[in-house]
Every structure is written in structure tokens, then in C-alpha cells.
Short mmCIF file of C-alpha atoms in Angstrom, two decimals:
data_model
loop_
_atom_site.label_atom_id
_atom_site.label_comp_id
_atom_site.label_asym_id
_atom_site.label_seq_id
_atom_site.Cartn_x
_atom_site.Cartn_y
_atom_site.Cartn_z
CA UNK A 1 -40.91 -20.46 -29.20
CA UNK A 2 -41.60 -16.84 -27.85
CA UNK A 3 -41.80 -17.82 -24.53
CA UNK A 4 -38.45 -19.75 -24.35
CA UNK A 5 -37.16 -16.59 -24.69
CA UNK A 6 -39.93 -14.58 -23.10
CA UNK A 7 -40.63 -16.49 -20.15
CA UNK A 8 -36.78 -15.71 -19.07
CA UNK A 9 -36.27 -12.08 -19.56
CA UNK A 10 -39.78 -11.56 -18.10
CA UNK A 11 -38.91 -13.59 -14.40
CA UNK A 12 -35.51 -12.88 -14.21
CA UNK A 13 -36.34 -9.43 -15.29
CA UNK A 14 -39.05 -8.70 -13.28
CA UNK A 15 -36.75 -10.35 -10.56
CA UNK A 16 -34.36 -7.58 -10.78
CA UNK A 17 -36.62 -4.96 -10.62
CA UNK A 18 -37.82 -6.21 -7.69
CA UNK A 19 -34.57 -6.32 -6.03
CA UNK A 20 -33.78 -3.01 -7.31
CA UNK A 21 -36.34 -1.15 -5.67
CA UNK A 22 -36.21 -3.37 -2.10
CA UNK A 23 -32.89 -2.59 -2.51
CA UNK A 24 -33.25 1.29 -3.50
CA UNK A 25 -35.88 1.91 -1.02
CA UNK A 26 -33.25 -0.09 1.67
CA UNK A 27 -30.66 2.59 0.49
CA UNK A 28 -33.22 5.39 2.08
CA UNK A 29 -33.95 3.82 4.94
CA UNK A 30 -30.33 2.95 6.20
CA UNK A 31 -28.38 6.12 4.21
CA UNK A 32 -25.70 7.24 6.24
CA UNK A 33 -24.39 10.43 5.81
CA UNK A 34 -21.32 11.67 4.87
CA UNK A 35 -19.02 14.06 4.93
CA UNK A 36 -19.37 15.93 1.09
CA UNK A 37 -16.21 16.78 1.39
CA UNK A 38 -14.93 13.66 1.36
CA UNK A 39 -15.97 13.09 -2.72
CA UNK A 40 -15.13 16.15 -3.35
CA UNK A 41 -11.04 15.59 -2.01
CA UNK A 42 -11.39 12.07 -3.18
CA UNK A 43 -11.71 13.95 -6.68
CA UNK A 44 -8.74 16.09 -5.58
CA UNK A 45 -6.59 13.46 -5.30
CA UNK A 46 -4.68 11.50 -8.41
CA UNK A 47 -6.76 9.08 -8.27
CA UNK A 48 -3.66 6.21 -9.19
CA UNK A 49 -4.45 4.58 -5.59
CA UNK A 50 -1.31 3.68 -6.03
CA UNK A 51 -0.97 3.25 -2.00
CA UNK A 52 1.77 5.32 -1.37
CA UNK A 53 0.54 7.38 0.91
CA UNK A 54 0.27 4.27 3.11
CA UNK A 55 -3.39 3.94 3.04
CA UNK A 56 -5.53 1.39 1.17
CA UNK A 57 -6.11 3.77 -2.10
CA UNK A 58 -6.99 7.09 -3.33
CA UNK A 59 -10.72 6.53 -0.68
CA UNK A 60 -9.06 5.16 2.18
CA UNK A 61 -7.17 8.57 2.08
CA UNK A 62 -9.49 10.77 1.21
CA UNK A 63 -11.72 9.40 4.51
CA UNK A 64 -8.28 9.65 6.52
CA UNK A 65 -8.00 13.56 5.67
CA UNK A 66 -11.55 14.42 6.68
CA UNK A 67 -11.66 13.13 9.10
CA UNK A 68 -7.92 14.15 10.48
CA UNK A 69 -6.07 11.45 10.91
CA UNK A 70 -3.88 12.58 7.66
CA UNK A 71 -2.60 16.00 7.14
CA UNK A 72 -3.62 17.22 3.47
CA UNK A 73 -0.08 17.27 1.96
CA UNK A 74 -0.37 12.93 2.44
CA UNK A 75 -0.24 12.46 -0.56
CA UNK A 76 3.34 12.16 -1.53
CA UNK A 77 2.39 11.60 -5.76
CA UNK A 78 0.26 15.09 -5.26
CA UNK A 79 2.45 16.84 -4.26
CA UNK A 80 1.87 20.11 -4.06
CA UNK A 81 -0.74 21.70 -5.91
CA UNK A 82 -3.09 18.74 -4.98
CA UNK A 83 -2.34 19.22 -1.50
CA UNK A 84 -2.98 23.08 -2.11
CA UNK A 85 -6.45 21.32 -3.06
CA UNK A 86 -7.49 19.53 -0.87
CA UNK A 87 -6.28 22.26 1.61
CA UNK A 88 -8.08 24.21 0.37
CA UNK A 89 -11.43 21.96 0.66
CA UNK A 90 -10.78 21.22 4.04
CA UNK A 91 -10.04 25.01 4.91
CA UNK A 92 -7.15 24.88 5.65
CA UNK A 93 -3.31 26.46 5.78
CA UNK A 94 -0.87 24.43 3.68
CA UNK A 95 2.92 25.07 4.33
CA UNK A 96 4.64 24.26 0.68
CA UNK A 97 6.16 20.89 1.81
CA UNK A 98 9.37 20.43 -0.02
CA UNK A 99 9.56 17.95 -2.51
CA UNK A 100 11.56 15.14 -2.14
CA UNK A 101 12.86 13.13 -4.91
CA UNK A 102 14.54 10.06 -4.39
CA UNK A 103 18.08 9.36 -4.83
CA UNK A 104 20.72 6.44 -5.02
CA UNK A 105 23.25 6.97 -2.46
CA UNK A 106 25.77 4.69 -4.58
CA UNK A 107 28.08 5.84 -7.00
CA UNK A 108 30.08 2.25 -6.92
CA UNK A 109 30.04 1.66 -10.51
CA UNK A 110 31.78 -0.93 -12.54
CA UNK A 111 34.74 1.45 -12.48
CA UNK A 112 35.05 2.82 -9.02
CA UNK A 113 33.77 -0.43 -6.65
CA UNK A 114 34.99 -4.47 -7.30
CA UNK A 115 32.72 -7.48 -7.54
CA UNK A 116 34.02 -10.54 -5.30
CA UNK A 117 32.67 -12.40 -7.77
CA UNK A 118 30.25 -13.07 -11.03
CA UNK A 119 26.75 -13.47 -10.20
CA UNK A 120 24.74 -15.13 -13.04
CA UNK A 121 21.70 -15.96 -11.48
CA UNK A 122 18.04 -13.93 -11.44
CA UNK A 123 18.46 -10.65 -12.76
CA UNK A 124 16.73 -9.08 -9.19
CA UNK A 125 18.82 -7.68 -6.27
CA UNK A 126 16.59 -9.30 -3.56
CA UNK A 127 17.71 -12.80 -5.38
CA UNK A 128 21.22 -11.39 -6.06
CA UNK A 129 20.84 -10.31 -2.50
CA UNK A 130 20.42 -13.59 -1.01
CA UNK A 131 23.31 -15.26 -2.22
CA UNK A 132 26.12 -13.50 0.45
CA UNK A 133 25.02 -10.55 -0.18
CA UNK A 134 25.07 -9.77 -3.93
CA UNK A 135 28.13 -9.49 -5.80
CA UNK A 136 29.44 -6.07 -4.69
CA UNK A 137 32.28 -6.51 -2.74
CA UNK A 138 31.22 -4.23 -0.92
CA UNK A 139 27.50 -5.27 0.93
CA UNK A 140 25.55 -1.67 0.84
CA UNK A 141 26.48 -1.32 -2.52
CA UNK A 142 23.38 -1.27 -5.88
CA UNK A 143 24.27 -4.39 -7.40
CA UNK A 144 22.35 -2.68 -10.66
CA UNK A 145 19.74 -5.46 -11.64
CA UNK A 146 17.11 -3.39 -11.51
CA UNK A 147 14.29 -4.11 -9.23
CA UNK A 148 13.74 -0.59 -8.27
CA UNK A 149 13.83 0.07 -12.17
CA UNK A 150 10.78 -2.44 -12.30
CA UNK A 151 9.04 -1.41 -9.45
CA UNK A 152 8.37 2.39 -10.50
CA UNK A 153 4.97 3.11 -11.21
CA UNK A 154 6.71 6.77 -13.41
CA UNK A 155 9.26 5.07 -15.69
CA UNK A 156 11.64 7.57 -13.20
CA UNK A 157 14.44 5.42 -12.44
CA UNK A 158 17.24 3.83 -14.55
CA UNK A 159 20.22 1.28 -14.39
CA UNK A 160 22.69 3.75 -16.26
CA UNK A 161 25.62 1.87 -18.77
CA UNK A 162 27.79 1.63 -15.60
CA UNK A 163 25.49 -0.40 -14.01
CA UNK A 164 24.69 2.13 -11.06
CA UNK A 165 20.57 2.75 -10.47
CA UNK A 166 19.93 6.64 -11.46
CA UNK A 167 16.52 8.59 -10.51
CA UNK A 168 15.66 10.62 -13.14
CA UNK A 169 14.83 13.62 -10.86
CA UNK A 170 12.31 15.39 -12.98
CA UNK A 171 9.99 12.30 -12.78
CA UNK A 172 10.57 11.17 -9.74
CA UNK A 173 7.41 11.36 -7.65
CA UNK A 174 8.85 10.54 -3.97
CA UNK A 175 6.36 8.10 -4.13
CA UNK A 176 8.31 5.80 -1.80
CA UNK A 177 8.08 2.34 -4.05
CA UNK A 178 11.85 2.24 -4.78
CA UNK A 179 13.44 2.75 -2.28
CA UNK A 180 11.22 0.43 -0.05
CA UNK A 181 12.08 -2.66 -2.73
CA UNK A 182 15.50 -1.74 -2.63
CA UNK A 183 17.11 -4.41 -0.82
CA UNK A 184 20.47 -3.12 0.10
CA UNK A 185 18.16 0.42 1.52
CA UNK A 186 21.10 2.38 -0.81
CA UNK A 187 18.37 4.35 -2.37
CA UNK A 188 16.72 8.04 -0.24
CA UNK A 189 13.79 10.48 -0.06
CA UNK A 190 16.04 13.67 -0.84
CA UNK A 191 14.50 17.27 -0.18
CA UNK A 192 14.68 18.08 -4.18
CA UNK A 193 16.49 21.28 -3.88
CA UNK A 194 19.45 19.82 -2.20
CA UNK A 195 22.09 19.52 -4.75
CA UNK A 196 24.77 17.16 -2.02
CA UNK A 197 24.48 14.38 -1.25
CA UNK A 198 26.93 11.73 0.95
CA UNK A 199 26.50 9.10 -2.11
CA UNK A 200 27.78 5.98 -0.05
CA UNK A 201 25.59 3.37 2.45
CA UNK A 202 28.65 1.83 3.91
CA UNK A 203 28.66 1.52 7.55
CA UNK A 204 32.61 -0.35 7.24
CA UNK A 205 35.34 0.76 8.46
CA UNK A 206 37.50 2.97 5.61
CA UNK A 207 40.34 0.10 4.79
CA UNK A 208 37.73 -2.30 4.21
CA UNK A 209 35.72 0.12 2.08
CA UNK A 210 38.69 1.73 0.38
CA UNK A 211 39.83 -2.67 -0.33
CA UNK A 212 36.27 -2.44 -2.36
CA UNK A 213 34.89 0.73 -4.09
CA UNK A 214 37.32 4.16 -4.89
CA UNK A 215 34.15 6.65 -3.96
CA UNK A 216 33.31 5.07 -1.10
CA UNK A 217 32.86 7.14 2.40
CA UNK A 218 35.65 5.82 4.45
CA UNK A 219 35.01 7.79 7.95
CA UNK A 220 37.73 10.21 7.64
CA UNK A 221 35.64 13.38 8.50
CA UNK A 222 37.30 15.80 7.22
CA UNK A 223 33.37 16.63 5.97
CA UNK A 224 32.24 17.37 9.28
CA UNK A 225 34.70 19.84 10.51
CA UNK A 226 34.89 21.25 6.65
CA UNK A 227 30.99 21.93 7.01
CA UNK A 228 30.74 25.93 7.90
CA UNK A 229 27.25 25.28 8.96
CA UNK A 230 27.12 22.05 11.24
CA UNK A 231 24.89 20.44 8.89
CA UNK A 232 27.54 16.94 9.03
CA UNK A 233 26.98 14.58 11.59
CA UNK A 234 29.36 11.65 11.45
CA UNK A 235 27.47 7.98 12.66
CA UNK A 236 28.12 4.07 11.97
CA UNK A 237 31.46 5.08 9.86
CA UNK A 238 29.61 7.28 7.34
CA UNK A 239 28.73 10.97 7.31
CA UNK A 240 24.97 12.13 7.32
CA UNK A 241 24.07 15.15 6.24
CA UNK A 242 20.89 17.34 7.76
CA UNK A 243 18.76 18.74 5.26
CA UNK A 244 17.24 21.32 7.23
CA UNK A 245 20.98 23.17 7.81
CA UNK A 246 22.33 22.34 4.41
CA UNK A 247 22.62 25.17 2.37
CA UNK A 248 24.37 24.09 -0.87
CA UNK A 249 28.22 25.24 -0.15
CA UNK A 250 29.56 22.30 -1.32
CA UNK A 251 31.91 22.86 1.10
CA UNK A 252 32.27 18.85 2.07
CA UNK A 253 32.36 18.12 -1.65
CA UNK A 254 35.20 19.73 -2.29
CA UNK A 255 37.36 18.68 0.41
CA UNK A 256 36.27 14.84 0.54
CA UNK A 257 39.24 13.00 -0.41
CA UNK A 258 37.52 10.43 -2.23
CA UNK A 259 34.75 11.83 -3.79
CA UNK A 260 32.03 9.87 -1.84
CA UNK A 261 30.31 13.12 -0.73
CA UNK A 262 28.49 13.91 -4.56
CA UNK A 263 27.18 17.56 -5.31
CA UNK A 264 27.07 18.83 -9.05
CA UNK A 265 29.42 22.20 -9.21
CA UNK A 266 27.34 22.87 -12.75
CA UNK A 267 24.43 24.03 -10.58
CA UNK A 268 26.23 26.28 -7.69
CA UNK A 269 25.32 29.45 -7.18
CA UNK A 270 26.97 32.49 -6.71
CA UNK A 271 25.96 35.84 -4.86
CA UNK A 272 25.16 38.84 -6.54
CA UNK A 273 25.28 42.34 -5.10
CA UNK A 274 22.74 45.00 -6.63
CA UNK A 275 24.88 47.87 -6.26
CA UNK A 276 21.72 50.40 -6.30
CA UNK A 277 20.13 48.83 -3.38
CA UNK A 278 22.99 47.78 -1.36
CA UNK A 279 23.18 50.65 1.68
CA UNK A 280 27.01 49.50 2.71
CA UNK A 281 25.53 48.41 6.24
CA UNK A 282 28.43 45.10 6.44
CA UNK A 283 25.67 42.54 7.97
CA UNK A 284 26.55 40.30 4.60
CA UNK A 285 30.07 40.42 4.85
CA UNK A 286 29.43 39.61 8.52
CA UNK A 287 27.94 36.54 7.73
CA UNK A 288 30.00 35.02 5.60
CA UNK A 289 31.25 32.15 6.70
CA UNK A 290 33.58 32.36 3.45
CA UNK A 291 35.15 35.70 3.79
CA UNK A 292 33.70 36.56 0.07
CA UNK A 293 31.99 39.23 0.67
CA UNK A 294 34.33 43.01 0.79
CA UNK A 295 33.68 46.96 1.39
CA UNK A 296 34.04 49.22 3.92
CA UNK A 297 30.86 50.89 5.66
CA UNK A 298 28.11 52.96 4.08
CA UNK A 299 30.21 51.85 0.27
CA UNK A 300 29.10 48.74 -1.90
CA UNK A 301 30.05 45.88 -1.36
CA UNK A 302 31.16 43.57 -3.78
CA UNK A 303 31.27 39.30 -3.80
CA UNK A 304 34.90 37.90 -4.80
CA UNK A 305 33.22 35.22 -6.86
CA UNK A 306 36.00 32.74 -6.40
CA UNK A 307 35.91 32.60 -2.66
CA UNK A 308 31.46 32.26 -2.65
CA UNK A 309 30.48 29.07 -2.58
CA UNK A 310 26.57 30.23 -2.89
CA UNK A 311 25.64 29.70 0.22
CA UNK A 312 22.91 32.31 -0.14
CA UNK A 313 23.57 33.29 4.03
CA UNK A 314 23.92 36.89 2.82
CA UNK A 315 20.87 36.66 0.96
CA UNK A 316 19.32 36.11 3.75
CA UNK A 317 20.13 38.33 6.51
CA UNK A 318 20.49 41.32 3.71
CA UNK A 319 18.27 43.74 4.76
CA UNK A 320 17.33 45.47 1.65
CA UNK A 321 17.18 42.44 0.02
CA UNK A 322 19.83 43.85 -3.07
CA UNK A 323 21.48 40.41 -3.16
CA UNK A 324 20.18 37.74 -5.81
CA UNK A 325 21.71 34.26 -5.79
CA UNK A 326 22.46 33.01 -9.53
CA UNK B 1 -39.85 -39.73 13.54
CA UNK B 2 -37.81 -40.39 10.35
CA UNK B 3 -38.83 -36.86 9.98
CA UNK B 4 -36.70 -35.05 12.60
CA UNK B 5 -34.23 -37.58 12.43
CA UNK B 6 -33.24 -36.46 9.17
CA UNK B 7 -32.90 -32.87 9.70
CA UNK B 8 -31.30 -33.33 12.69
CA UNK B 9 -28.38 -35.47 10.53
CA UNK B 10 -28.75 -32.83 7.60
CA UNK B 11 -27.76 -29.49 10.23
CA UNK B 12 -24.42 -32.22 11.52
CA UNK B 13 -23.52 -32.94 7.80
CA UNK B 14 -23.63 -29.11 6.75
CA UNK B 15 -22.09 -28.23 10.72
CA UNK B 16 -19.45 -30.78 10.52
CA UNK B 17 -19.02 -33.62 8.17
CA UNK B 18 -19.44 -31.98 5.20
CA UNK B 19 -18.41 -28.21 6.70
CA UNK B 20 -18.29 -25.68 3.32
CA UNK B 21 -14.08 -24.93 3.95
CA UNK B 22 -12.83 -27.68 5.07
CA UNK B 23 -14.38 -30.23 3.30
CA UNK B 24 -15.90 -28.71 0.19
CA UNK B 25 -13.31 -26.12 0.01
CA UNK B 26 -16.40 -23.70 -1.11
CA UNK B 27 -15.79 -19.47 0.63
CA UNK B 28 -11.84 -19.60 1.25
CA UNK B 29 -11.13 -16.66 0.05
CA UNK B 30 -12.85 -14.83 3.40
CA UNK B 31 -11.83 -17.66 5.17
CA UNK B 32 -8.43 -16.50 3.97
CA UNK B 33 -8.71 -12.44 4.22
CA UNK B 34 -10.99 -12.22 7.25
CA UNK B 35 -9.53 -14.37 9.46
CA UNK B 36 -7.30 -12.51 11.59
CA UNK B 37 -9.45 -11.13 14.63
CA UNK B 38 -11.95 -13.69 15.86
CA UNK B 39 -14.20 -10.29 16.70
CA UNK B 40 -14.22 -9.91 12.53
CA UNK B 41 -14.14 -13.67 11.76
CA UNK B 42 -17.23 -13.59 14.34
CA UNK B 43 -18.62 -10.82 12.34
CA UNK B 44 -18.16 -12.17 8.64
CA UNK B 45 -19.52 -14.65 9.93
CA UNK B 46 -22.73 -13.38 11.31
CA UNK B 47 -23.04 -11.49 7.45
CA UNK B 48 -22.22 -14.95 5.90
CA UNK B 49 -24.68 -16.95 7.83
CA UNK B 50 -27.50 -14.34 7.48
CA UNK B 51 -27.15 -14.21 4.28
CA UNK B 52 -27.42 -17.94 3.79
CA UNK B 53 -30.17 -18.19 5.43
CA UNK B 54 -31.84 -15.52 3.48
CA UNK B 55 -30.85 -17.06 0.22
CA UNK B 56 -31.50 -20.99 1.03
CA UNK B 57 -34.89 -19.38 1.82
CA UNK B 58 -35.26 -16.53 -0.84
CA UNK B 59 -33.30 -19.11 -3.96
CA UNK B 60 -35.58 -22.08 -2.69
CA UNK B 61 -38.90 -20.05 -3.30
CA UNK B 62 -37.37 -18.33 -6.44
CA UNK B 63 -37.01 -21.69 -8.38
CA UNK B 64 -39.79 -23.85 -7.21
CA UNK B 65 -42.19 -21.02 -7.98
CA UNK B 66 -40.67 -19.16 -11.13
CA UNK B 67 -38.41 -21.44 -12.14
CA UNK B 68 -40.09 -24.80 -12.72
CA UNK B 69 -43.48 -23.56 -13.72
CA UNK B 70 -41.87 -21.39 -16.71
CA UNK B 71 -39.17 -24.31 -17.23
CA UNK B 72 -36.74 -22.38 -16.95
CA UNK B 73 -34.39 -24.52 -14.07
CA UNK B 74 -31.01 -23.46 -16.41
CA UNK B 75 -31.80 -19.93 -15.69
CA UNK B 76 -30.60 -21.31 -11.74
CA UNK B 77 -26.87 -20.23 -12.11
CA UNK B 78 -28.64 -17.05 -12.75
CA UNK B 79 -31.46 -16.50 -11.23
CA UNK B 80 -29.70 -17.16 -7.13
CA UNK B 81 -26.68 -15.27 -8.11
CA UNK B 82 -29.05 -12.36 -8.55
CA UNK B 83 -30.67 -12.98 -5.51
CA UNK B 84 -27.48 -12.90 -3.60
CA UNK B 85 -26.32 -10.18 -4.92
CA UNK B 86 -29.55 -8.11 -3.82
CA UNK B 87 -28.72 -9.48 -0.40
CA UNK B 88 -25.42 -8.94 0.05
CA UNK B 89 -25.98 -5.26 -1.40
CA UNK B 90 -28.79 -5.29 1.85
CA UNK B 91 -26.82 -6.58 4.55
CA UNK B 92 -24.26 -4.22 4.08
CA UNK B 93 -26.56 -1.17 3.93
CA UNK B 94 -27.29 -2.47 7.65
CA UNK B 95 -24.06 -3.20 8.61
CA UNK B 96 -22.46 0.32 7.80
CA UNK B 97 -25.47 1.97 9.23
CA UNK B 98 -25.40 -0.40 12.39
CA UNK B 99 -22.01 -1.05 12.82
CA UNK B 100 -19.48 1.42 10.88
CA UNK B 101 -16.37 -0.84 12.56
CA UNK B 102 -17.22 -4.44 12.11
CA UNK B 103 -17.79 -2.48 7.85
CA UNK B 104 -14.64 -1.34 8.41
CA UNK B 105 -12.89 -4.53 9.28
CA UNK B 106 -14.48 -6.43 6.79
CA UNK B 107 -13.84 -4.54 3.92
CA UNK B 108 -14.46 -5.73 0.72
CA UNK B 109 -14.44 -8.78 1.84
CA UNK B 110 -18.01 -8.03 2.01
CA UNK B 111 -19.44 -7.31 -0.84
CA UNK B 112 -17.39 -10.40 -2.25
CA UNK B 113 -19.82 -12.34 -0.40
CA UNK B 114 -21.53 -11.80 -3.26
CA UNK B 115 -19.18 -14.15 -5.26
CA UNK B 116 -18.61 -16.05 -1.88
CA UNK B 117 -19.12 -20.53 -3.47
CA UNK B 118 -20.01 -21.60 0.22
CA UNK B 119 -23.39 -18.98 -0.44
CA UNK B 120 -24.12 -20.40 -4.37
CA UNK B 121 -23.04 -23.76 -2.95
CA UNK B 122 -25.63 -24.54 -0.32
CA UNK B 123 -28.64 -22.66 -2.90
CA UNK B 124 -27.38 -25.35 -5.66
CA UNK B 125 -27.13 -28.25 -3.02
CA UNK B 126 -30.46 -27.80 -2.37
CA UNK B 127 -32.44 -28.04 -4.98
CA UNK B 128 -29.30 -30.80 -6.34
CA UNK B 129 -30.90 -32.63 -3.11
CA UNK B 130 -34.34 -32.41 -3.47
CA UNK B 131 -34.63 -30.77 0.06
CA UNK B 132 -38.16 -29.19 1.19
CA UNK B 133 -38.07 -25.99 2.47
CA UNK B 134 -37.76 -27.20 6.12
CA UNK B 135 -34.62 -28.94 4.88
CA UNK B 136 -33.48 -26.26 2.40
CA UNK B 137 -33.26 -23.67 5.73
CA UNK B 138 -31.92 -26.23 7.96
CA UNK B 139 -29.26 -27.02 5.13
CA UNK B 140 -28.46 -23.84 4.66
CA UNK B 141 -28.39 -22.29 8.48
CA UNK B 142 -26.42 -25.42 9.37
CA UNK B 143 -23.59 -24.36 6.38
CA UNK B 144 -23.13 -21.32 7.56
CA UNK B 145 -23.09 -22.14 11.12
CA UNK B 146 -20.39 -24.45 9.30
CA UNK B 147 -18.65 -21.40 8.17
CA UNK B 148 -18.68 -19.03 11.22
CA UNK B 149 -17.32 -22.42 13.62
CA UNK B 150 -14.49 -22.74 11.14
CA UNK B 151 -13.41 -19.72 10.06
CA UNK B 152 -13.73 -18.36 14.04
CA UNK B 153 -11.40 -21.47 15.36
CA UNK B 154 -8.52 -20.50 12.60
CA UNK B 155 -9.08 -17.09 12.96
CA UNK B 156 -8.23 -18.50 16.98
CA UNK B 157 -5.18 -19.52 16.12
CA UNK B 158 -4.48 -17.00 14.06
CA UNK B 159 -4.17 -14.74 16.08
CA UNK B 160 -1.99 -17.23 18.89
CA UNK B 161 0.10 -17.89 16.48
CA UNK B 162 1.17 -14.34 15.73
CA UNK B 163 2.79 -14.22 18.68
CA UNK B 164 4.32 -17.63 17.98
CA UNK B 165 7.92 -17.81 16.77
CA UNK B 166 7.57 -18.65 13.33
CA UNK B 167 10.51 -18.96 10.96
CA UNK B 168 10.79 -16.27 8.87
CA UNK B 169 9.90 -17.39 5.59
CA UNK B 170 6.56 -18.88 6.84
CA UNK B 171 5.60 -15.76 8.11
CA UNK B 172 2.44 -14.21 6.96
CA UNK B 173 0.20 -16.49 5.03
CA UNK B 174 2.34 -19.87 4.62
CA UNK B 175 1.63 -20.44 8.25
CA UNK B 176 -2.03 -19.87 7.91
CA UNK B 177 -2.21 -22.16 4.99
CA UNK B 178 -0.44 -25.12 6.42
CA UNK B 179 -2.78 -24.26 9.62
CA UNK B 180 -6.42 -24.25 7.55
CA UNK B 181 -4.87 -27.72 5.72
CA UNK B 182 -4.22 -29.10 9.35
CA UNK B 183 -7.45 -27.97 10.02
CA UNK B 184 -8.91 -29.75 6.94
CA UNK B 185 -7.12 -32.95 8.12
CA UNK B 186 -9.23 -32.94 11.75
CA UNK B 187 -12.28 -32.11 9.45
CA UNK B 188 -11.81 -35.48 7.97
CA UNK B 189 -12.44 -36.98 12.03
CA UNK B 190 -16.12 -36.01 11.53
CA UNK B 191 -16.15 -37.85 7.89
CA UNK B 192 -17.85 -41.59 8.97
CA UNK B 193 -19.97 -39.70 11.78
CA UNK B 194 -23.16 -39.97 9.82
CA UNK B 195 -23.58 -43.29 7.75
#
């Protein structure tokens, strides 16, 4: 009776022990020296193995960072804090990289854009887009069937009540998954600080755009002329913002006749001059593109609130840091 | 003389007629996974060959000198898996030390040799066919050579397919599956070789 139990346990246990001992000897003999920083970097990474960095999991990125083939801020999910931790391990400085968030560049919801047919197929944008480019009249618009919602690991993107995807900017980690998943390429990663976007992807001619959607970019190029900072360019019948140059002055959004350029005017700032610090050097009023600062030389300057667009050029120029943006 | 011809038959049968991938459909996972480049396929084949040859030998010894005397043949699968796992671990260490680039290329498929059913399949078939030690070794090495042959041929085809003009829906794995199926049909031609 006992033999039936004892023999298998002892023999297999013995075999296991034998192999274990052999392997531990072999692991000493064939030990590969690994950079200890690799483990530290691996610890600093989020460990979600989401693959957003383009490497096979966090281990892959860790070894790539240590070997120098990936930058220390390569993890888009971890963002600034993780990047600075890794930079500390690697002993390099990290530039505070601008946080990015995904934005849906389409406002053509059920009120604004027409459908060319009613879609009854599989509830998926990819499936819908295979059928005559989707149900939207505009072949560039958000189909609103939620393919992006399903790929988002962070619950940061949703279809709003009007049938357009919308990104929760707080939750978004710029992992790029929705950008890749969207068959219409309507989602883009944009600096989180940017309050202005060309919320249209249509490369159609103005007439076609107008027939399909009330809030599409019709290619009038008024924004290109209106932008005081040369941040607006125009190609393929579509306005495009250079986020390096954009100052969030929102003039383009004001001028846009179809409101295809989206700006949250409630986030618009105004300059305030601290009279104690102002030395009346007139640098700010010379810099201002909107003539929103008045005041003669050697006198305290004043901001005309109605004219100020919050571009913060004056604040950057002021030698005594007397200007704050609120 | 009869013995020698039997050995030869076992070798031929395990390489061509009862090819592990093409006829028995064992070890499909690395066959599809690491067959993008001929060089990595050769590396994989070599690793599998080593593991199968060693596993054949050790499982044979373990079966006839441990399991049979103790009358615990029913522990066969467990014992064999233990042996294969230990061997694979060992091979992994050696490859990581000697050829980091091969280690990188094989990636996750290297530890997965552990659960490669071709390895376990050879070990169990050896026992079931009641081969002696030499026949076991020949069958093991032949089977592994057959595996290497299939995976290298397949990798060669896939390398050439990469530059071929394949319709969009068939790109990547679909065309690989079709290729594997056609190769299997071709290997079926060896079926009448040995009576």
C-alpha cells in the first residue's frame, strides 16, 4: 500500500532534485552577466506589458533603454514621472517631455453631419468602413461605433450621446492604441496643453465638405491668414496646426467660418500686469500682436482685457516677470 | 543484417514518412512561430534536435531503469515532462551564453520547446514501439532531423513569399498556413516509400 505512494514520490522527487541540482550548477557555469540597471529600469516601468512603446513588453523596453537604443522617456504610459525615475537610474537628464493626449479630430455628430445610408451591420467601425467607406456622408469622419472604446485599456475614450468618440483627457495616457485601431485615422496624439485643434480630417474640396457636414474644414484658409504666429499651414484641402508654434491664442477658432477649428474658449487666459514689478519698458506692448497692452514709456502698462487673446507672448518677453497669465 | 536494415528503416521513416510536423502534426507551434528566417529556423532545428536526442536517451533510461522496476509506468508523462523541461532549461542557458543573437531570435519559442509535443511525442513513441536503446536514439535523431528539414524548407518558402505579390487578405499567417498545408500534401507522397 505504502509502496504505491512512496515509490513515485521518491523516484520523481529524486529525479527532480537531481535535475534541479544539475541546472543550478549549469546556471553558475553558463551565467550571463546582465546589466544590473536593467532590473532597476524594469522596476521603474509600469509593468503593464501593454506594448505601447513598440517593444515586446516592459522587459524588452528595459533592455532597450539600458543598451541605449530607446530613449529614457520611451514609455508613453508612464509619462513624466517614470521617465525621470529611469533617467535617474541611467544617470542622464530628461527633458520634461510634453504630455500627449489622444484627440478625436471630428465634430461631425448626428446633428452636424449627414449619413448616406443607415448601417445595420456588425457594431464595429472597421466592419462599417469596409462597406462603402462607412455610413457617414463624409468618408473621413468618425463612425462612432466604438472600435476605439473597445481597445482603450484605460477607459479613456467613449462615444458621446451624439455618436462621436470623445477622449477623457484626464484618463488618456497616450498609449496610441485607439490611434492605431481607428479605421478612419480620425484620432491623433496632440500635446495636452494645446486647447486648439483642427477638428476635421476631410481632404475633400470645400463644396463636398459643406454638402456632408456643417462643421468641416472647407479649405478657405482664413485661419492661415489669421494666425499671428504662422502656426497654421494648409495642405490637402485641410488646415493643420504646428503645435510648436501655436500659442493657444484661439484667433483661428474665432475666425473659422464653419467652426471646424475647435477651441475651448473657457480655457482662454488673459494677461495681468503686476504694477509693482512693471518698469514701463514697453517690450510687452511691442511684442503683442493684438495691441492689447497700452501704456507709454516709463509708465505702468495696462492690459486691455477685451483684446487679449492669452497667447502669453508678453509674459515670456517681460524682463521682470511682471506679467502672469490667468 | 536485418537489424541494420530495421535501423535504416526507422531513420527514413522518422525523417520522411512519419515526419513529425507534416504527417503527425506535432510541434506546429515553433513551426509557424520561428519560420520567418532560414537562419533562425536552423537554430531552432538544432536546439530541438539536441533536446529530442538527449530526451530520447534519458527518457529511455528513466523508463527502463526507474519506472519499469518500480512498476510506476503510469507516471511516464510526468517523468518525461520533467526530463524535457530540465533539458530545455539547460539548452536555454547554453544558447544564451554562447549565442545571444540566436537567443534573441528564438525568443519565447525556446522555453516553449518544453511543451513542444514533438519532443514528448518521440519519447512516448519510442516506448510504445518497444525500441531498444540504439533504435530509440535513431528514431529521436531522425524525428528531429525531419523537424529541422520541415521547418527550414518552410522558412525558405516563407522568405521567398515575403517579396511575392500576395493578395492583401492572405498576407502573413494565412499564406503560411496554406503553404504548410501544401507541404503536408507533398510529404504525403512519401507514404508508400516503406511497406
